[in-house]
Tab-separated table of C-alpha atoms in Angstrom:
chain	number	residue	atom	x	y	z
A	4	MET	CA	143.790	104.413	100.606
A	5	SER	CA	144.947	101.605	98.238
A	6	ALA	CA	147.186	100.356	101.008
A	7	ALA	CA	144.241	100.140	103.154
A	8	ALA	CA	142.255	98.325	100.621
A	9	ALA	CA	145.059	95.930	99.925
A	10	ILE	CA	145.266	95.057	103.536
A	11	LEU	CA	141.614	94.820	104.149
A	12	ARG	CA	141.758	92.253	101.057
A	13	ARG	CA	144.180	90.250	102.765
A	14	ASP	CA	142.888	90.377	106.267
A	15	LEU	CA	139.458	89.199	104.783
A	16	ALA	CA	141.127	86.434	102.690
A	17	LEU	CA	143.018	85.202	105.773
A	18	LEU	CA	140.235	85.501	108.313
A	19	LEU	CA	137.407	84.359	106.311
A	20	GLY	CA	139.535	81.651	104.415
A	21	ASN	CA	141.497	78.874	105.764
A	22	GLY	CA	144.604	80.850	106.460
A	23	ARG	CA	143.932	81.295	110.246
A	24	GLY	CA	141.888	78.665	111.123
A	25	GLY	CA	138.581	79.719	109.469
A	26	PRO	CA	135.406	81.460	110.580
A	27	LEU	CA	133.475	78.476	111.398
A	28	LEU	CA	135.073	77.594	114.721
A	29	PRO	CA	133.519	80.564	116.655
A	30	VAL	CA	130.050	79.932	115.167
A	31	LEU	CA	129.994	76.174	115.617
A	32	PHE	CA	131.047	76.608	119.276
A	33	PHE	CA	128.008	79.170	119.793
A	34	CYS	CA	125.651	76.536	117.984
A	35	ALA	CA	127.111	73.756	120.238
A	36	VAL	CA	126.239	75.663	123.454
A	37	ALA	CA	122.915	76.309	122.386
A	38	VAL	CA	122.400	72.753	121.322
A	39	LEU	CA	123.879	71.463	124.620
A	40	PHE	CA	122.251	73.755	127.157
A	41	PRO	CA	118.646	72.248	126.772
A	42	PHE	CA	120.292	68.957	127.439
A	43	ALA	CA	121.824	69.977	130.620
A	44	VAL	CA	118.683	72.054	132.156
A	45	GLY	CA	115.743	69.882	130.665
A	46	PRO	CA	113.186	70.682	128.287
A	47	ASP	CA	111.361	73.374	130.370
A	48	ALA	CA	110.359	75.931	127.777
A	49	LYS	CA	109.701	78.546	130.435
A	50	LEU	CA	113.177	78.230	132.150
A	51	LEU	CA	114.985	77.997	128.985
A	52	ALA	CA	113.093	81.060	127.628
A	53	ARG	CA	114.218	82.929	130.779
A	54	THR	CA	117.610	81.924	130.939
A	55	GLY	CA	118.523	81.038	127.034
A	56	GLY	CA	119.279	84.684	126.031
A	57	GLY	CA	121.893	85.240	128.615
A	58	VAL	CA	123.445	81.725	127.866
A	59	LEU	CA	123.876	82.831	124.077
A	60	TRP	CA	125.379	86.135	125.270
A	61	VAL	CA	128.032	84.185	127.381
A	62	ALA	CA	128.589	81.600	124.335
A	63	ALA	CA	128.999	84.721	122.134
A	64	LEU	CA	131.377	86.129	124.400
A	65	LEU	CA	133.410	83.072	124.691
A	66	ALA	CA	133.351	82.346	120.881
A	67	ALA	CA	135.172	85.654	120.489
A	68	ILE	CA	138.275	84.432	122.174
A	69	LEU	CA	138.524	81.555	119.962
A	70	PRO	CA	140.285	83.400	117.106
A	71	LEU	CA	142.477	85.723	119.086
A	72	ASP	CA	145.640	83.730	119.267
A	73	ARG	CA	145.853	83.882	115.506
A	74	LEU	CA	144.734	87.569	115.031
A	75	ILE	CA	148.074	89.464	115.473
A	76	ALA	CA	150.718	87.257	116.640
A	77	PRO	CA	151.595	85.527	113.325
A	78	ASP	CA	152.050	88.811	111.738
A	79	ILE	CA	154.246	90.295	114.209
A	80	GLU	CA	156.356	87.013	114.004
A	81	ALA	CA	156.571	87.187	110.106
A	82	GLY	CA	157.625	90.713	109.996
A	83	PHE	CA	154.418	91.876	108.492
A	84	PHE	CA	154.009	94.987	110.602
A	85	ASP	CA	157.701	95.602	110.537
A	86	GLN	CA	157.609	95.772	106.540
A	87	LEU	CA	154.427	97.679	106.634
A	88	ALA	CA	156.056	100.547	108.901
A	89	LEU	CA	158.837	100.707	106.827
A	90	ARG	CA	156.481	101.669	104.026
A	91	GLY	CA	154.910	104.302	106.136
A	92	VAL	CA	151.634	102.417	106.940
A	93	ALA	CA	151.156	103.164	110.612
A	94	GLU	CA	150.256	100.327	113.048
A	95	GLU	CA	147.072	102.160	113.831
A	96	ALA	CA	145.753	101.971	110.297
A	97	VAL	CA	146.817	98.102	110.250
A	98	CYS	CA	145.087	97.459	113.369
A	99	ALA	CA	141.836	99.567	112.306
A	100	VAL	CA	141.598	97.516	109.231
A	101	ARG	CA	142.189	94.158	111.166
A	102	LEU	CA	139.317	95.199	113.547
A	103	VAL	CA	136.812	95.672	110.766
A	104	ALA	CA	138.401	92.235	109.231
A	105	HIS	CA	138.009	90.471	112.615
A	106	TRP	CA	134.415	91.552	113.325
A	107	LEU	CA	133.335	90.416	109.847
A	108	SER	CA	134.765	87.345	110.246
A	109	PHE	CA	132.696	86.186	113.329
A	110	GLY	CA	130.018	88.966	114.124
A	111	PRO	CA	127.688	88.605	111.285
A	112	LEU	CA	128.053	84.836	111.423
A	113	LEU	CA	127.090	84.773	115.268
A	114	VAL	CA	124.200	87.139	114.550
A	115	LEU	CA	122.667	85.063	111.993
A	116	ALA	CA	123.203	81.791	113.711
A	117	SER	CA	121.538	83.257	116.639
A	118	VAL	CA	118.138	83.182	114.960
A	119	PRO	CA	117.876	79.486	114.154
A	120	VAL	CA	119.590	78.275	117.697
A	121	SER	CA	117.047	80.702	119.566
A	122	ALA	CA	114.288	78.125	118.341
A	123	LEU	CA	116.401	75.519	120.565
A	124	LEU	CA	116.202	77.710	123.765
A	125	ALA	CA	112.377	78.670	123.033
A	126	LEU	CA	113.512	82.387	122.559
A	127	GLU	CA	110.767	84.199	120.171
A	128	GLY	CA	109.104	87.417	119.716
A	129	GLU	CA	110.460	90.644	121.336
A	130	THR	CA	113.172	88.591	123.126
A	131	LEU	CA	114.551	87.123	119.818
A	132	ARG	CA	114.455	90.712	118.374
A	133	LEU	CA	116.458	92.273	121.455
A	134	LEU	CA	119.050	89.280	121.402
A	135	VAL	CA	119.733	89.811	117.633
A	136	LEU	CA	119.837	93.557	117.687
A	137	GLY	CA	121.891	93.186	121.103
A	138	LEU	CA	124.491	90.857	119.479
A	139	LEU	CA	124.700	93.246	116.607
A	140	ALA	CA	125.411	96.259	118.965
A	141	GLY	CA	127.716	94.197	121.125
A	142	THR	CA	130.024	91.861	118.776
A	143	PRO	CA	131.807	94.922	117.462
A	144	GLY	CA	132.873	95.655	121.172
A	145	LEU	CA	133.608	92.120	121.742
A	146	ALA	CA	135.857	92.310	118.295
A	147	ALA	CA	137.441	95.596	119.735
A	148	ILE	CA	138.420	94.025	123.075
A	149	GLY	CA	139.659	90.979	121.266
A	150	LEU	CA	142.001	92.933	118.989
A	151	ILE	CA	143.479	95.020	121.815
A	152	ILE	CA	144.172	91.692	124.063
A	153	ALA	CA	145.574	89.916	120.886
A	154	ALA	CA	148.066	92.845	120.290
A	155	LEU	CA	148.881	93.052	124.037
A	156	THR	CA	149.608	89.372	124.575
A	157	ALA	CA	151.346	88.797	121.004
A	158	SER	CA	154.633	88.980	122.227
A	159	LEU	CA	154.063	86.652	125.247
A	160	ARG	CA	154.791	82.903	125.181
A	161	SER	CA	151.364	81.832	126.834
A	162	GLY	CA	149.627	84.753	125.394
A	163	ALA	CA	146.626	82.707	124.038
A	164	ALA	CA	145.517	81.416	127.484
A	165	LEU	CA	146.050	84.820	129.076
A	166	ALA	CA	143.999	86.317	126.125
A	167	GLY	CA	141.118	84.338	127.396
A	168	LEU	CA	141.556	85.338	130.957
A	169	LEU	CA	141.738	89.120	129.956
A	170	LEU	CA	138.762	89.325	127.755
A	171	VAL	CA	136.292	87.996	130.101
A	172	PRO	CA	136.428	91.110	132.747
A	173	LEU	CA	136.624	93.557	129.892
A	174	ALA	CA	133.577	92.202	128.313
A	175	ILE	CA	131.545	92.356	131.543
A	176	PRO	CA	129.761	95.862	130.632
A	177	LEU	CA	128.954	94.483	127.262
A	178	LEU	CA	127.334	91.558	128.855
A	179	ILE	CA	125.603	93.512	131.518
A	180	PHE	CA	123.809	95.936	128.985
A	181	GLY	CA	123.470	93.598	126.231
A	182	ALA	CA	122.286	90.517	127.971
A	183	GLY	CA	120.470	92.949	130.638
A	184	ALA	CA	118.252	94.278	127.758
A	185	LEU	CA	116.653	90.764	127.580
A	186	ALA	CA	115.939	90.268	131.204
A	187	GLY	CA	114.307	93.843	131.465
A	188	GLY	CA	112.955	93.927	128.080
A	189	ASP	CA	114.473	97.554	127.750
A	190	PRO	CA	115.873	98.908	124.604
A	191	ALA	CA	117.729	101.454	126.453
A	192	ALA	CA	120.218	98.890	127.838
A	193	LEU	CA	120.867	98.063	124.075
A	194	ALA	CA	121.751	101.680	123.449
A	195	PHE	CA	124.188	101.776	126.070
A	196	CYS	CA	125.798	98.336	124.718
A	197	ALA	CA	126.030	100.030	121.379
A	198	ALA	CA	127.710	103.150	123.039
A	199	ILE	CA	130.235	100.875	124.983
A	200	SER	CA	130.918	99.063	121.553
A	201	LEU	CA	131.439	102.480	119.861
A	202	VAL	CA	134.008	103.558	122.504
A	203	LEU	CA	135.777	100.269	122.426
A	204	CYS	CA	135.829	100.446	118.620
A	205	ALA	CA	137.322	103.923	118.649
A	206	ILE	CA	139.902	103.118	121.398
A	207	ALA	CA	141.196	99.722	119.822
A	208	PRO	CA	143.169	100.788	116.871
A	209	PHE	CA	145.224	102.885	118.748
A	210	ALA	CA	145.527	100.772	121.778
A	211	ALA	CA	146.577	97.573	119.579
A	212	GLY	CA	148.753	99.811	117.506
A	213	ALA	CA	150.771	100.928	120.543
A	214	ALA	CA	150.911	97.508	121.783
A	215	VAL	CA	152.232	96.253	118.445
A	216	ARG	CA	154.964	99.013	118.648
A	217	ALA	CA	155.720	98.178	122.263
A	218	ALA	CA	156.261	94.480	121.247
A	219	ARG	CA	159.201	95.364	118.997
A	220	GLU	CA	160.942	96.785	122.219
A	221	GLY	CA	160.558	93.331	123.941
B	20	MET	CA	181.195	126.885	97.116
B	21	GLN	CA	179.113	123.754	96.630
B	22	ALA	CA	177.165	122.142	99.217
B	23	PRO	CA	177.993	118.810	100.321
B	24	PRO	CA	175.675	116.093	99.193
B	25	PRO	CA	172.945	115.318	101.625
B	26	ALA	CA	173.716	112.246	103.611
B	27	ALA	CA	171.517	109.044	102.784
B	28	LEU	CA	172.040	107.767	106.198
B	29	ALA	CA	173.580	109.318	109.482
B	30	ALA	CA	173.763	108.343	112.954
B	31	ARG	CA	175.320	109.978	115.810
B	32	ASP	CA	176.392	108.556	119.110
B	33	LEU	CA	174.209	105.460	119.090
B	34	ALA	CA	173.849	103.293	121.908
B	35	CYS	CA	171.889	100.098	122.155
B	36	ARG	CA	170.620	98.424	125.109
B	37	ARG	CA	168.596	95.056	125.148
B	38	GLY	CA	167.345	93.933	128.401
B	39	ASP	CA	170.022	94.672	130.875
B	40	ARG	CA	172.661	94.458	128.641
B	41	LEU	CA	174.600	97.456	126.784
B	42	LEU	CA	175.510	95.928	123.303
B	43	PHE	CA	177.344	98.913	121.839
B	44	ARG	CA	177.869	102.680	122.317
B	45	GLY	CA	179.376	105.807	120.974
B	46	LEU	CA	178.693	104.349	117.412
B	47	SER	CA	178.378	107.251	114.803
B	48	LEU	CA	178.392	106.813	110.816
B	49	ALA	CA	177.567	108.875	107.895
B	50	MET	CA	176.841	107.440	104.503
B	51	LEU	CA	176.475	109.193	101.239
B	52	PRO	CA	174.349	108.085	98.196
B	53	GLY	CA	176.432	105.238	96.338
B	54	GLU	CA	178.270	103.950	99.536
B	55	ALA	CA	178.203	100.573	101.042
B	56	MET	CA	179.077	99.535	104.593
B	57	GLN	CA	179.567	96.055	106.171
B	58	VAL	CA	178.812	95.745	109.688
B	59	VAL	CA	180.628	92.697	111.305
B	60	GLY	CA	180.727	91.478	114.872
B	61	ALA	CA	180.482	88.291	116.592
B	62	ASN	CA	176.819	86.873	117.389
B	63	GLY	CA	175.021	88.915	120.008
B	64	THR	CA	177.031	92.047	119.556
B	65	GLY	CA	174.190	93.865	118.167
B	66	LYS	CA	174.420	93.692	114.313
B	67	THR	CA	170.640	93.025	113.936
B	68	SER	CA	169.759	95.612	116.562
B	69	LEU	CA	171.849	98.223	114.875
B	70	LEU	CA	169.860	97.699	111.758
B	71	ARG	CA	166.559	97.887	113.315
B	72	ILE	CA	167.669	101.083	114.880
B	73	LEU	CA	168.792	102.677	111.537
B	74	ALA	CA	165.579	101.307	109.947
B	75	GLY	CA	163.695	103.309	112.745
B	76	LEU	CA	162.158	100.077	114.096
B	77	LEU	CA	163.810	100.237	117.497
B	78	ARG	CA	164.538	103.080	119.467
B	79	PRO	CA	168.170	103.626	120.223
B	80	TYR	CA	169.131	103.980	124.082
B	81	ALA	CA	170.903	107.081	123.205
B	82	GLY	CA	171.846	108.903	119.890
B	83	THR	CA	169.866	110.153	116.781
B	84	VAL	CA	169.426	108.535	113.374
B	85	GLU	CA	168.787	110.649	110.099
B	86	ARG	CA	167.467	109.030	106.939
B	87	GLY	CA	167.440	110.653	103.821
B	88	GLY	CA	164.697	108.309	102.169
B	89	GLU	CA	162.768	105.482	102.647
B	90	VAL	CA	164.483	102.124	103.941
B	91	ALA	CA	164.080	98.819	102.692
B	92	LEU	CA	165.167	96.287	105.620
B	93	LEU	CA	165.715	92.580	104.745
B	94	ASP	CA	165.964	90.364	107.779
B	95	GLY	CA	165.620	86.819	108.746
B	96	ARG	CA	161.877	86.947	108.415
B	97	LEU	CA	159.649	86.213	105.294
B	98	PRO	CA	156.669	88.387	105.567
B	99	LEU	CA	154.721	86.273	102.936
B	100	ASP	CA	151.663	84.300	103.664
B	101	GLU	CA	152.818	80.596	104.196
B	102	HIS	CA	149.774	79.106	102.736
B	103	LEU	CA	149.489	81.096	99.570
B	104	PRO	CA	151.277	80.487	96.305
B	105	LEU	CA	154.508	82.537	96.081
B	106	GLY	CA	152.988	84.881	93.303
B	107	ARG	CA	150.061	85.655	95.104
B	108	ALA	CA	151.635	86.312	98.507
B	109	LEU	CA	154.004	88.713	96.661
B	110	ALA	CA	151.003	90.411	94.889
B	111	PHE	CA	150.054	91.723	98.383
B	112	TRP	CA	153.183	93.667	98.593
B	113	GLU	CA	152.909	94.697	95.123
B	114	ARG	CA	149.560	96.068	95.828
B	115	ILE	CA	150.848	97.949	99.102
B	116	ASP	CA	153.864	99.365	96.843
B	117	GLY	CA	151.564	100.326	94.177
B	118	ARG	CA	154.030	98.765	91.607
B	119	GLY	CA	154.585	95.322	90.107
B	120	TYR	CA	158.026	93.650	90.870
B	121	GLY	CA	158.123	92.525	87.158
B	122	ALA	CA	158.967	89.238	85.564
B	123	GLU	CA	162.617	90.418	85.049
B	124	ALA	CA	163.306	90.727	88.750
B	125	ARG	CA	161.551	87.420	89.474
B	126	ALA	CA	163.753	85.834	86.858
B	127	ARG	CA	166.996	87.442	88.288
B	128	TRP	CA	166.145	85.898	91.679
B	129	GLY	CA	165.089	82.617	90.069
B	130	LEU	CA	161.659	82.754	91.290
B	131	THR	CA	159.721	82.535	87.980
B	132	ALA	CA	159.006	78.659	88.109
B	133	LEU	CA	158.080	79.124	91.616
B	134	GLU	CA	155.167	81.432	91.020
B	135	ASP	CA	152.568	78.518	92.095
B	136	VAL	CA	154.348	77.095	94.706
B	137	PRO	CA	153.138	77.693	98.298
B	138	VAL	CA	155.353	79.715	100.249
B	139	ARG	CA	155.565	77.027	103.102
B	140	LEU	CA	156.999	74.772	100.551
B	141	LEU	CA	159.912	76.744	99.478
B	142	SER	CA	163.564	75.893	100.342
B	143	THR	CA	165.602	78.093	102.707
B	144	GLY	CA	167.442	79.644	99.642
B	145	GLN	CA	164.285	80.064	97.860
B	146	ARG	CA	162.851	81.788	100.888
B	147	LYS	CA	165.736	84.092	101.007
B	148	ARG	CA	165.504	85.170	97.433
B	149	ALA	CA	161.800	85.691	97.816
B	150	GLY	CA	162.671	87.979	100.724
B	151	VAL	CA	165.072	90.067	98.896
B	152	LEU	CA	162.334	90.611	96.101
B	153	GLN	CA	159.790	91.466	98.849
B	154	ALA	CA	162.163	93.875	100.576
B	155	ASN	CA	164.494	95.534	98.020
B	156	ALA	CA	162.086	95.550	94.709
B	157	ARG	CA	160.336	98.697	95.845
B	158	GLY	CA	162.832	101.008	94.924
B	159	ALA	CA	163.837	102.556	98.403
B	160	PRO	CA	167.192	104.358	98.353
B	161	ILE	CA	168.688	102.977	101.441
B	162	TRP	CA	169.036	99.100	102.021
B	163	LEU	CA	169.654	97.543	105.131
B	164	LEU	CA	170.456	93.772	104.841
B	165	ASP	CA	170.800	91.495	107.735
B	166	GLU	CA	172.652	88.443	106.818
B	167	PRO	CA	171.646	88.467	103.165
B	168	LEU	CA	173.915	85.513	102.112
B	169	ASN	CA	172.408	83.109	104.620
B	170	GLY	CA	171.133	79.836	103.098
B	171	LEU	CA	171.923	81.085	99.681
B	172	ASP	CA	174.059	78.996	97.152
B	173	SER	CA	177.086	80.564	95.550
B	174	ALA	CA	175.353	81.606	92.350
B	175	ALA	CA	172.643	83.272	94.398
B	176	ALA	CA	174.975	84.923	96.795
B	177	GLU	CA	177.079	86.243	93.879
B	178	GLY	CA	173.664	87.507	92.463
B	179	VAL	CA	173.195	89.529	95.732
B	180	GLU	CA	176.597	90.919	95.616
B	181	GLN	CA	176.025	92.034	91.993
B	182	ALA	CA	172.651	93.546	93.110
B	183	VAL	CA	174.171	95.600	95.881
B	184	ALA	CA	176.752	96.791	93.590
B	185	ALA	CA	174.383	97.744	90.888
B	186	PHE	CA	172.283	99.627	93.531
B	187	CYS	CA	175.122	101.452	95.100
B	188	ALA	CA	176.283	102.349	91.445
B	189	GLY	CA	172.814	103.780	90.847
B	190	GLY	CA	173.350	106.105	93.858
B	191	GLY	CA	171.846	103.967	96.732
B	192	ALA	CA	173.237	103.421	100.008
B	193	ALA	CA	173.484	100.092	101.580
B	194	VAL	CA	174.357	98.808	105.019
B	195	ILE	CA	175.032	94.936	105.060
B	196	ALA	CA	175.254	93.098	108.561
B	197	SER	CA	177.063	89.817	107.923
B	198	HIS	CA	179.758	87.634	109.282
B	199	GLN	CA	180.384	86.027	105.995
B	200	PRO	CA	182.756	87.735	103.500
B	201	PHE	CA	180.788	89.931	101.258
B	202	THR	CA	182.639	91.038	98.224
B	203	LEU	CA	182.048	94.521	97.111
B	204	ALA	CA	184.526	97.157	95.777
B	205	GLY	CA	185.039	100.244	97.985
B	206	MET	CA	182.960	98.807	100.783
B	207	ARG	CA	183.784	100.377	104.081
B	208	ARG	CA	183.717	98.032	107.205
B	209	ILE	CA	182.545	98.911	110.674
B	210	ASP	CA	183.391	96.384	113.579
B	211	LEU	CA	180.933	96.470	116.554
B	212	ALA	CA	183.745	94.986	118.746
B	213	ASP	CA	185.098	98.647	118.599
B	214	TYR	CA	181.919	100.073	120.207
B	215	ALA	CA	181.568	97.331	123.006
B	216	PRO	CA	181.205	99.171	126.383
């Protein structure tokens, strides 16, 4: 348990501090999309309100790609996983902790940022509530997909580009139910989104751990 | 009749394949506590792979490995966060190991004055010494050292040799992969050329 605490402490310091590019880049990207979108489609409030939620979902999905190339690969290269394995700390445990830290480094910030930027897209009332709840339910799933992909592509030379390509199709179910809740005004879709997130979070540490071990054989 | 002491490290009939190439085969070794062994061989003959197999990080293509205790592996990499001061980077591993490495060990490896220096600014030799501390200060009974003398000046290299000697005198087993001469009384040698397919 003390090992898990030590790893979480290091992960949070790395991902929230400046050690791995910092947590601001995904949030800035997210906000930039919200700022640019009204310029691109014009100031029609009705159109913005109808499409804005979906745009923010796409922005959140793409923002989740940004930290992936620094999420696992540097620790494999520097031998962190090897030295932890020699000390009896399983890759799965390291990856489970990394999942928590990864979500904390971008999820809450995106959810918080979605409130002020939704004003730019004329989202309010029930739509805003569903958007915030949806991002809260969906971003852990995005973090889980990101972790799996980061581990799978860690030992590949052009892993970063591939990570972006791989995340997009895997995240489609989250997008359908998360953004779909906005279009239909249906909270049940959010429950589906949360369920998918939970499943992904349950799988991610094992899939990522196995990928890290497989990378040693490469 | 007395039972023989348990082997610290035993490997039977190991073979290693990397990609399409068989690096070595039929390699067996048995090490008792207190023994040291040097693995020699030209570049690319599988010294590093052998140590990783012995450490349990790489699956052998054939054969089995038995370890009598925890293994410390020192390789060419330095698992310390580059942007952190050395003291804080080492503190992570001290928390993982549940023990401080202590001022005395830091002084032995000449790291006392470097506590506040970011890891990325350390020289090759200083990085190696920090790596020795990170890998070997936690009290594992088996040491696997991959090119431990690389980048070290003669005083530090002598320090590593003395540390291995003291470790073996205390009942530890050490395997050293090195193409440089490593001075240690009573050390066995194993040449990977003898096991080439």
